[in-house]
PDB file of C-alpha atoms in Angstrom:
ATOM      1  CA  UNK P   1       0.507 -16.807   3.663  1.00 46.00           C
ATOM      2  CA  UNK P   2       3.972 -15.168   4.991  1.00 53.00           C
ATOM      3  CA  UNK P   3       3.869 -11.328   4.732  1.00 57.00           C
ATOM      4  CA  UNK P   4       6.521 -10.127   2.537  1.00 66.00           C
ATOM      5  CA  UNK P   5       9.124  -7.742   4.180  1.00 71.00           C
ATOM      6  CA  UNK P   6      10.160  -4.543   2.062  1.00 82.00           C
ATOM      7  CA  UNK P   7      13.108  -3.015   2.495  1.00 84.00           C
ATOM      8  CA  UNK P   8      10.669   0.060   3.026  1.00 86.00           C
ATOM      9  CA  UNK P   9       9.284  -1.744   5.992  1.00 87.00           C
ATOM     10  CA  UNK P  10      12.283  -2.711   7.489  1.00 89.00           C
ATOM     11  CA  UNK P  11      13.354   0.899   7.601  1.00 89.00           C
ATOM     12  CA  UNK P  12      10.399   1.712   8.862  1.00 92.00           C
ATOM     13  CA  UNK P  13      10.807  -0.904  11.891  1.00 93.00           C
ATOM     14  CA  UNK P  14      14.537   0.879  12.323  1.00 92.00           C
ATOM     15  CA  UNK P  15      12.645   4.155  12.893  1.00 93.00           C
ATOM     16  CA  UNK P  16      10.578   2.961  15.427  1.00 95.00           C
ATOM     17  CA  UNK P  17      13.387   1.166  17.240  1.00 94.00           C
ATOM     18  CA  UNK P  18      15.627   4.676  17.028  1.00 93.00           C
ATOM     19  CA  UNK P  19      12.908   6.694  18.107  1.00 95.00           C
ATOM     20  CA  UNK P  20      12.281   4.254  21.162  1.00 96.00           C
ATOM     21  CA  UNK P  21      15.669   3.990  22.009  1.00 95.00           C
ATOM     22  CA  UNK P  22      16.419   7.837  22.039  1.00 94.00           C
ATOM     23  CA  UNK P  23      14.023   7.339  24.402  1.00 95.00           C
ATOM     24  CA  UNK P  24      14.928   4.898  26.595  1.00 96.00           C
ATOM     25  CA  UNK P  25      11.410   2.775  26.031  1.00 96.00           C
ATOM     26  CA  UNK P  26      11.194  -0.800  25.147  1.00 94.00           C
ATOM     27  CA  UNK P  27       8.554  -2.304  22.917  1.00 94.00           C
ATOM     28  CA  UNK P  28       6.051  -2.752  25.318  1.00 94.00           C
ATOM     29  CA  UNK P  29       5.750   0.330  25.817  1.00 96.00           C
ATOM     30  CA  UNK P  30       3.615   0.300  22.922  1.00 96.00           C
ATOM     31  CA  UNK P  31       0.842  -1.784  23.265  1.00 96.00           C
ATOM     32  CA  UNK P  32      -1.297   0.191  24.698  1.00 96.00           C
ATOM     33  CA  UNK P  33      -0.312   2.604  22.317  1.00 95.00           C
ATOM     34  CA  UNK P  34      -1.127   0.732  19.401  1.00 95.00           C
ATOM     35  CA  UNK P  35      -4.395  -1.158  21.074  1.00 95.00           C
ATOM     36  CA  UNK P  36      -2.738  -4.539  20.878  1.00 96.00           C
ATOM     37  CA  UNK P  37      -1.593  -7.450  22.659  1.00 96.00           C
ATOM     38  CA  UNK P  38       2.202  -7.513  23.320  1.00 94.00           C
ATOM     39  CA  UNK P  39       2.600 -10.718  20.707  1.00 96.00           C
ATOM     40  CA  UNK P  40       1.053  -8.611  18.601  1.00 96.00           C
ATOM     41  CA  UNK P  41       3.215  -5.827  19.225  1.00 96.00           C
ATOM     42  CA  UNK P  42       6.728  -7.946  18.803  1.00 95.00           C
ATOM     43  CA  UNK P  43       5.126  -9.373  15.529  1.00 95.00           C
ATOM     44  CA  UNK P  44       5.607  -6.329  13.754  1.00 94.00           C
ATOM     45  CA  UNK P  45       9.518  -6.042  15.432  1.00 94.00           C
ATOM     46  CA  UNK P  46      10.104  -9.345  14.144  1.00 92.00           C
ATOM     47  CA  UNK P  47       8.395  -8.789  10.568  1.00 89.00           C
ATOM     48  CA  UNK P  48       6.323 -10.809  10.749  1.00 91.00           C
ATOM     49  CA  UNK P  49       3.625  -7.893  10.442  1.00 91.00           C
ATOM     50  CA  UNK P  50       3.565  -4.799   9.116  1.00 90.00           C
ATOM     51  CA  UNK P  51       3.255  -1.466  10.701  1.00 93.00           C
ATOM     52  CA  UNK P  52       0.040  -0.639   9.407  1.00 93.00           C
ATOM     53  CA  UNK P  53      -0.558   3.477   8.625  1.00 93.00           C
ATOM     54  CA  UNK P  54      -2.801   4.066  11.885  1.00 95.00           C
ATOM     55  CA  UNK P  55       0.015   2.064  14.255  1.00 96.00           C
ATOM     56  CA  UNK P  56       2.489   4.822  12.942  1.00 95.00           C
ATOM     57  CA  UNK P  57       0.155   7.496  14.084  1.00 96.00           C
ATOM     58  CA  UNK P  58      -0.564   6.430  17.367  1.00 97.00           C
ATOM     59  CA  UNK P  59       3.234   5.907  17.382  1.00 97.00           C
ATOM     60  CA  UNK P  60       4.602   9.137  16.084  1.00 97.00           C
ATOM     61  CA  UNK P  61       1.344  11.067  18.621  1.00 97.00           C
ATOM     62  CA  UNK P  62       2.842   8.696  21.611  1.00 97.00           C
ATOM     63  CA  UNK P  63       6.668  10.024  21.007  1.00 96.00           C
ATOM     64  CA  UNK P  64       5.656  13.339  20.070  1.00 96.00           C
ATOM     65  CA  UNK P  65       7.255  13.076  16.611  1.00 95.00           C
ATOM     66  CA  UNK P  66       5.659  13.967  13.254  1.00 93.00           C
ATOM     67  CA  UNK P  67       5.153  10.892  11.721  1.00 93.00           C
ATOM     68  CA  UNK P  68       7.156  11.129   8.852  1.00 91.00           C
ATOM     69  CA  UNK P  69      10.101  10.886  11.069  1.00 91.00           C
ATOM     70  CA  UNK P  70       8.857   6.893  11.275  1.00 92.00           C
ATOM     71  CA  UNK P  71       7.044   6.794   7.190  1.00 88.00           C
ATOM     72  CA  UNK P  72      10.485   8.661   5.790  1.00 86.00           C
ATOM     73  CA  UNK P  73      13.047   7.168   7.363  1.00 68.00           C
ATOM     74  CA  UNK P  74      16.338   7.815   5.613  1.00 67.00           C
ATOM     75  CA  UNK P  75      18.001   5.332   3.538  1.00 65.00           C
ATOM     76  CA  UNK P  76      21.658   5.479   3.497  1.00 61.00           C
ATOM     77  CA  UNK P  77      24.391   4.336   1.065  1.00 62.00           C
ATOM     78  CA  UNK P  78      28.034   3.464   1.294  1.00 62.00           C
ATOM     79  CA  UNK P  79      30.382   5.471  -0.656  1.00 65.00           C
ATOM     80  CA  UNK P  80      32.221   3.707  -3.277  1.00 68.00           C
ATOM     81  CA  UNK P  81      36.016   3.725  -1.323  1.00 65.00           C
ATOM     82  CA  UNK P  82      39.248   4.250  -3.550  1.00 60.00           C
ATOM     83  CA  UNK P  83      41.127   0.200  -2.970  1.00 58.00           C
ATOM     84  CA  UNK P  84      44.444   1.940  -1.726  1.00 57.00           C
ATOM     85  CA  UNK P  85      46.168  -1.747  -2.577  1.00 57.00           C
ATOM     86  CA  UNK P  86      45.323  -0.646  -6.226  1.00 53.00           C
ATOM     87  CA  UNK P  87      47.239   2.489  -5.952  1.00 54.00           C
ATOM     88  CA  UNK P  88      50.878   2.235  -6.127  1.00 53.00           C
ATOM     89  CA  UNK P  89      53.216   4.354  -4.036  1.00 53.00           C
ATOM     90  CA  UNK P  90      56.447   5.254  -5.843  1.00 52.00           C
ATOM     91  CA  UNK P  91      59.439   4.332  -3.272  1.00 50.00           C
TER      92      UNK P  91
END
């Protein structure tokens, strides 16, 4: 059975990719972190697994973050933009 990939897991993955990359550490860098094999490890990059609750926080103790950094990522939203080809300009 194929795990099912939230938005709210996705954004979770994008956390732990930001807060590795601010970082300058790859993926492996986890695995021993996390007590798994390195397949296991690019599962959950590659949704195919979920971050489970412990994973983030090994994760969060490993970067020295609080793990809500990784559980609360932000969500953002695009503004609604004026069309500017709707407006007309008098000449």
């Amino acid at each position: 059975m194929a795990t099912e990939i939230t938005d709210y897991t996705e954004r979770v993955t994008a956390a732990v990719r930001a807060e590795l990359a601010r970082r300058g550490l790859d993926r492996l860098a986890l695995a021993p972190v996390m007590d798994l094999e390195r397949n296991a490890v690019y599962a959950r990059f590659r949704g195919e697994k979920s971050f489970t609750m412990n994973d983030l926080s090994n994760i969060a103790k490993f970067l020295g973050i609080d793990e809500t950094v990784l559980t609360n990522p932000p969500t953002f939203t695009i503004p609604e933009t004026t069309d500017i080809r709707s407006e007309q300009v008098a000449a």
